[in-house]
Amino acid sequence: MYFSKAKLKLFILFFVTSSSNLLIISINCQDDHILSLPRRQVALFIFGDSLFDAGINNYINTTTDYQANFWPYGESFFDYPTGRFSDGRLIPDFIAEYAELPFIPTFLPYHNHDQFTYGVNFASGGAGALVETHQGFVIDLKTQLSYFKIVEKLLKQKLGDEEAETLLSEAVYLFSVGGNDYFNLFTSNSSDLHFSKKEFVGMVIGNLTTTIKEIYKRGGRKFAFANLCPLGCLPAMKVLFPGSTSPCVEDAQEFVQLHNKALSELLQELEGELKGFKYAYHDFFTSISQRFNNPSKYGFKEVIACCGSGPYGGLSSCGGKRAIKEYELCDNPNEYFFFDSAHSSEKAYKQIAELMWNGTPDVTGPYNLKMLFEHSTFI
């Protein structure tokens, strides 16, 4: 990507081990094209919450409030519940597919570590950037980071230091975190309510910053983020304020706007501060808002939950395994933006994944995921 406008003629030498012959290949390329050489496998490491949780909460001692390992979750693609909070695949599943990777294994159960060269999914449903968010029931971001450090050691044991360091340097680190920290304020009597909105957002962003810098210290250079969706418009949030005449809960929207602004500013700062740091920032808030405002344009008939109960399907009863046992289930999740009270359908996640993978800078920038996977840190 970073070449002069003049054509470059490169001679690449390959020694063929089965022969004494020397093969010489001449390649002409322009500055706006990536060399069409065989691409090194690039690993994907995933951090965050239920938007990315591929089933790690199945293996921790928690409640069904933070699990999705029961029917009808998974019905549209897997035909059985995997622990994903959707009727099918999630954003990281599609990203892995586009990057020609298998489904990325969760860190737990631990016997999956033979596949860790493809990357690892640490994301935990209900988790936040703050340790205090649903503490004791989920795997918070700090603990996810500690699991990553264990994986680093395992990779060095398996591959040797040099190859493991190369893998970690070339890998993409994908994040979705923060939503639970703010949502929790509206569903608990947490003392965190005594903080101002700006102070609380600063705490969340501060913990995320610590995690990013720790991964960077261990070789990570390519990061991807989805900012927060309009939390105040989720069925699960709207049902908490039944008398409201507003289409979304404005208090929650204020947290989101502050968080997204702070996250964007943080990434720009890190780009200038950390040598080689590159990132993709997807404007999840805008992507989701566009689908809320004009669902038919994107192939949806409803922006309420396919599975749940109460107004908007906003009560978290999908599957009947939580506090409320009775629930309704739609016939076709593809017609619904939401599958349950707080999580999207597979169709919606695929649309967002496509924008994250090859979206233009107005929606995913300065890099998109495709560019991060193709860009070598050694160029």
mmCIF file of N, CA, C and O in Angstrom, residues 236-272:
data_model
loop_
_atom_site.group_PDB
_atom_site.id
_atom_site.type_symbol
_atom_site.label_atom_id
_atom_site.label_comp_id
_atom_site.label_asym_id
_atom_site.label_seq_id
_atom_site.Cartn_x
_atom_site.Cartn_y
_atom_site.Cartn_z
ATOM 1 N N ALA A 236 -35.157 -4.272 25.130
ATOM 2 C CA ALA A 236 -34.921 -4.522 26.546
ATOM 3 C C ALA A 236 -34.787 -3.227 27.343
ATOM 4 O O ALA A 236 -35.097 -3.202 28.542
ATOM 5 N N MET A 237 -34.340 -2.165 26.706
ATOM 6 C CA MET A 237 -34.248 -0.876 27.375
ATOM 7 C C MET A 237 -35.587 -0.162 27.355
ATOM 8 O O MET A 237 -36.042 0.389 28.369
ATOM 9 N N LYS A 238 -36.267 -0.190 26.238
ATOM 10 C CA LYS A 238 -37.538 0.529 26.109
ATOM 11 C C LYS A 238 -38.610 -0.025 27.046
ATOM 12 O O LYS A 238 -39.442 0.712 27.566
ATOM 13 N N VAL A 239 -38.565 -1.335 27.303
ATOM 14 C CA VAL A 239 -39.580 -1.953 28.158
ATOM 15 C C VAL A 239 -39.426 -1.508 29.610
ATOM 16 O O VAL A 239 -40.366 -1.614 30.404
ATOM 17 N N LEU A 240 -38.252 -0.984 29.968
ATOM 18 C CA LEU A 240 -38.021 -0.495 31.329
ATOM 19 C C LEU A 240 -38.731 0.824 31.592
ATOM 20 O O LEU A 240 -38.900 1.216 32.752
ATOM 21 N N PHE A 241 -39.137 1.512 30.519
ATOM 22 C CA PHE A 241 -39.779 2.823 30.654
ATOM 23 C C PHE A 241 -41.091 2.816 29.875
ATOM 24 O O PHE A 241 -41.221 3.473 28.837
ATOM 25 N N PRO A 242 -42.077 2.056 30.369
ATOM 26 C CA PRO A 242 -43.315 1.833 29.611
ATOM 27 C C PRO A 242 -44.129 3.098 29.339
ATOM 28 O O PRO A 242 -44.862 3.165 28.358
ATOM 29 N N GLY A 243 -43.978 4.124 30.167
ATOM 30 C CA GLY A 243 -44.781 5.329 29.971
ATOM 31 C C GLY A 243 -44.141 6.340 29.043
ATOM 32 O O GLY A 243 -44.738 7.385 28.748
ATOM 33 N N SER A 244 -42.948 6.047 28.570
ATOM 34 C CA SER A 244 -42.219 7.023 27.761
ATOM 35 C C SER A 244 -42.864 7.205 26.389
ATOM 36 O O SER A 244 -43.287 6.250 25.746
ATOM 37 N N THR A 245 -42.934 8.443 25.954
ATOM 38 C CA THR A 245 -43.460 8.735 24.608
ATOM 39 C C THR A 245 -42.336 8.870 23.593
ATOM 40 O O THR A 245 -42.585 9.027 22.406
ATOM 41 N N SER A 246 -41.112 8.815 24.067
ATOM 42 C CA SER A 246 -39.946 8.941 23.196
ATOM 43 C C SER A 246 -39.634 7.586 22.554
ATOM 44 O O SER A 246 -39.797 6.543 23.191
ATOM 45 N N PRO A 247 -39.203 7.556 21.299
ATOM 46 C CA PRO A 247 -38.900 6.268 20.652
ATOM 47 C C PRO A 247 -37.707 5.547 21.274
ATOM 48 O O PRO A 247 -37.567 4.334 21.132
ATOM 49 N N CYS A 248 -36.836 6.286 21.953
ATOM 50 C CA CYS A 248 -35.666 5.701 22.603
ATOM 51 C C CYS A 248 -35.467 6.360 23.962
ATOM 52 O O CYS A 248 -35.924 7.477 24.184
ATOM 53 N N VAL A 249 -34.759 5.667 24.844
ATOM 54 C CA VAL A 249 -34.492 6.193 26.184
ATOM 55 C C VAL A 249 -33.321 7.168 26.097
ATOM 56 O O VAL A 249 -32.174 6.757 25.867
ATOM 57 N N GLU A 250 -33.608 8.441 26.262
ATOM 58 C CA GLU A 250 -32.610 9.473 26.003
ATOM 59 C C GLU A 250 -31.427 9.404 26.965
ATOM 60 O O GLU A 250 -30.289 9.689 26.588
ATOM 61 N N ASP A 251 -31.673 9.038 28.217
ATOM 62 C CA ASP A 251 -30.594 8.935 29.199
ATOM 63 C C ASP A 251 -29.540 7.924 28.736
ATOM 64 O O ASP A 251 -28.334 8.166 28.864
ATOM 65 N N ALA A 252 -30.012 6.806 28.223
ATOM 66 C CA ALA A 252 -29.086 5.777 27.728
ATOM 67 C C ALA A 252 -28.357 6.262 26.480
ATOM 68 O O ALA A 252 -27.156 5.995 26.295
ATOM 69 N N GLN A 253 -29.075 6.973 25.630
ATOM 70 C CA GLN A 253 -28.467 7.492 24.404
ATOM 71 C C GLN A 253 -27.336 8.469 24.716
ATOM 72 O O GLN A 253 -26.337 8.527 23.990
ATOM 73 N N GLU A 254 -27.474 9.217 25.797
ATOM 74 C CA GLU A 254 -26.415 10.163 26.171
ATOM 75 C C GLU A 254 -25.125 9.428 26.531
ATOM 76 O O GLU A 254 -24.030 9.849 26.163
ATOM 77 N N PHE A 255 -25.255 8.322 27.286
ATOM 78 C CA PHE A 255 -24.076 7.517 27.598
ATOM 79 C C PHE A 255 -23.403 7.020 26.315
ATOM 80 O O PHE A 255 -22.178 7.050 26.181
ATOM 81 N N VAL A 256 -24.217 6.562 25.390
ATOM 82 C CA VAL A 256 -23.690 6.011 24.142
ATOM 83 C C VAL A 256 -22.929 7.073 23.359
ATOM 84 O O VAL A 256 -21.826 6.827 22.853
ATOM 85 N N GLN A 257 -23.511 8.242 23.236
ATOM 86 C CA GLN A 257 -22.868 9.315 22.472
ATOM 87 C C GLN A 257 -21.536 9.708 23.111
ATOM 88 O O GLN A 257 -20.531 9.905 22.408
ATOM 89 N N LEU A 258 -21.515 9.817 24.440
ATOM 90 C CA LEU A 258 -20.264 10.146 25.132
ATOM 91 C C LEU A 258 -19.215 9.058 24.928
ATOM 92 O O LEU A 258 -18.028 9.335 24.692
ATOM 93 N N HIS A 259 -19.647 7.805 25.046
ATOM 94 C CA HIS A 259 -18.720 6.673 24.874
ATOM 95 C C HIS A 259 -18.146 6.649 23.465
ATOM 96 O O HIS A 259 -16.924 6.510 23.287
ATOM 97 N N ASN A 260 -19.000 6.759 22.468
ATOM 98 C CA ASN A 260 -18.534 6.658 21.090
ATOM 99 C C ASN A 260 -17.579 7.790 20.726
ATOM 100 O O ASN A 260 -16.598 7.582 19.999
ATOM 101 N N LYS A 261 -17.847 8.968 21.221
ATOM 102 C CA LYS A 261 -16.944 10.102 20.985
ATOM 103 C C LYS A 261 -15.595 9.847 21.653
ATOM 104 O O LYS A 261 -14.529 10.053 21.047
ATOM 105 N N ALA A 262 -15.631 9.376 22.905
ATOM 106 C CA ALA A 262 -14.386 9.106 23.631
ATOM 107 C C ALA A 262 -13.589 7.979 22.986
ATOM 108 O O ALA A 262 -12.350 8.049 22.915
ATOM 109 N N LEU A 263 -14.267 6.952 22.504
ATOM 110 C CA LEU A 263 -13.584 5.832 21.848
ATOM 111 C C LEU A 263 -12.910 6.289 20.558
ATOM 112 O O LEU A 263 -11.757 5.948 20.290
ATOM 113 N N SER A 264 -13.616 7.062 19.765
ATOM 114 C CA SER A 264 -13.041 7.578 18.520
ATOM 115 C C SER A 264 -11.802 8.422 18.796
ATOM 116 O O SER A 264 -10.769 8.280 18.118
ATOM 117 N N GLU A 265 -11.886 9.283 19.796
ATOM 118 C CA GLU A 265 -10.739 10.139 20.143
ATOM 119 C C GLU A 265 -9.570 9.307 20.662
ATOM 120 O O GLU A 265 -8.403 9.576 20.343
ATOM 121 N N LEU A 266 -9.883 8.270 21.467
ATOM 122 C CA LEU A 266 -8.837 7.401 21.996
ATOM 123 C C LEU A 266 -8.056 6.735 20.868
ATOM 124 O O LEU A 266 -6.812 6.711 20.883
ATOM 125 N N LEU A 267 -8.764 6.192 19.899
ATOM 126 C CA LEU A 267 -8.097 5.465 18.818
ATOM 127 C C LEU A 267 -7.217 6.388 17.990
ATOM 128 O O LEU A 267 -6.120 6.005 17.564
ATOM 129 N N GLN A 268 -7.659 7.601 17.772
ATOM 130 C CA GLN A 268 -6.830 8.572 17.054
ATOM 131 C C GLN A 268 -5.574 8.897 17.854
ATOM 132 O O GLN A 268 -4.483 9.035 17.285
ATOM 133 N N GLU A 269 -5.712 9.010 19.170
ATOM 134 C CA GLU A 269 -4.544 9.277 20.027
ATOM 135 C C GLU A 269 -3.553 8.114 19.981
ATOM 136 O O GLU A 269 -2.337 8.318 19.871
ATOM 137 N N LEU A 270 -4.078 6.892 20.081
ATOM 138 C CA LEU A 270 -3.206 5.717 20.075
ATOM 139 C C LEU A 270 -2.482 5.565 18.740
ATOM 140 O O LEU A 270 -1.328 5.125 18.702
ATOM 141 N N GLU A 271 -3.156 5.923 17.674
ATOM 142 C CA GLU A 271 -2.526 5.846 16.348
ATOM 143 C C GLU A 271 -1.285 6.737 16.295
ATOM 144 O O GLU A 271 -0.279 6.378 15.673
ATOM 145 N N GLY A 272 -1.361 7.913 16.937
ATOM 146 C CA GLY A 272 -0.206 8.800 16.962
ATOM 147 C C GLY A 272 0.837 8.413 17.991
ATOM 148 O O GLY A 272 2.023 8.683 17.829
#
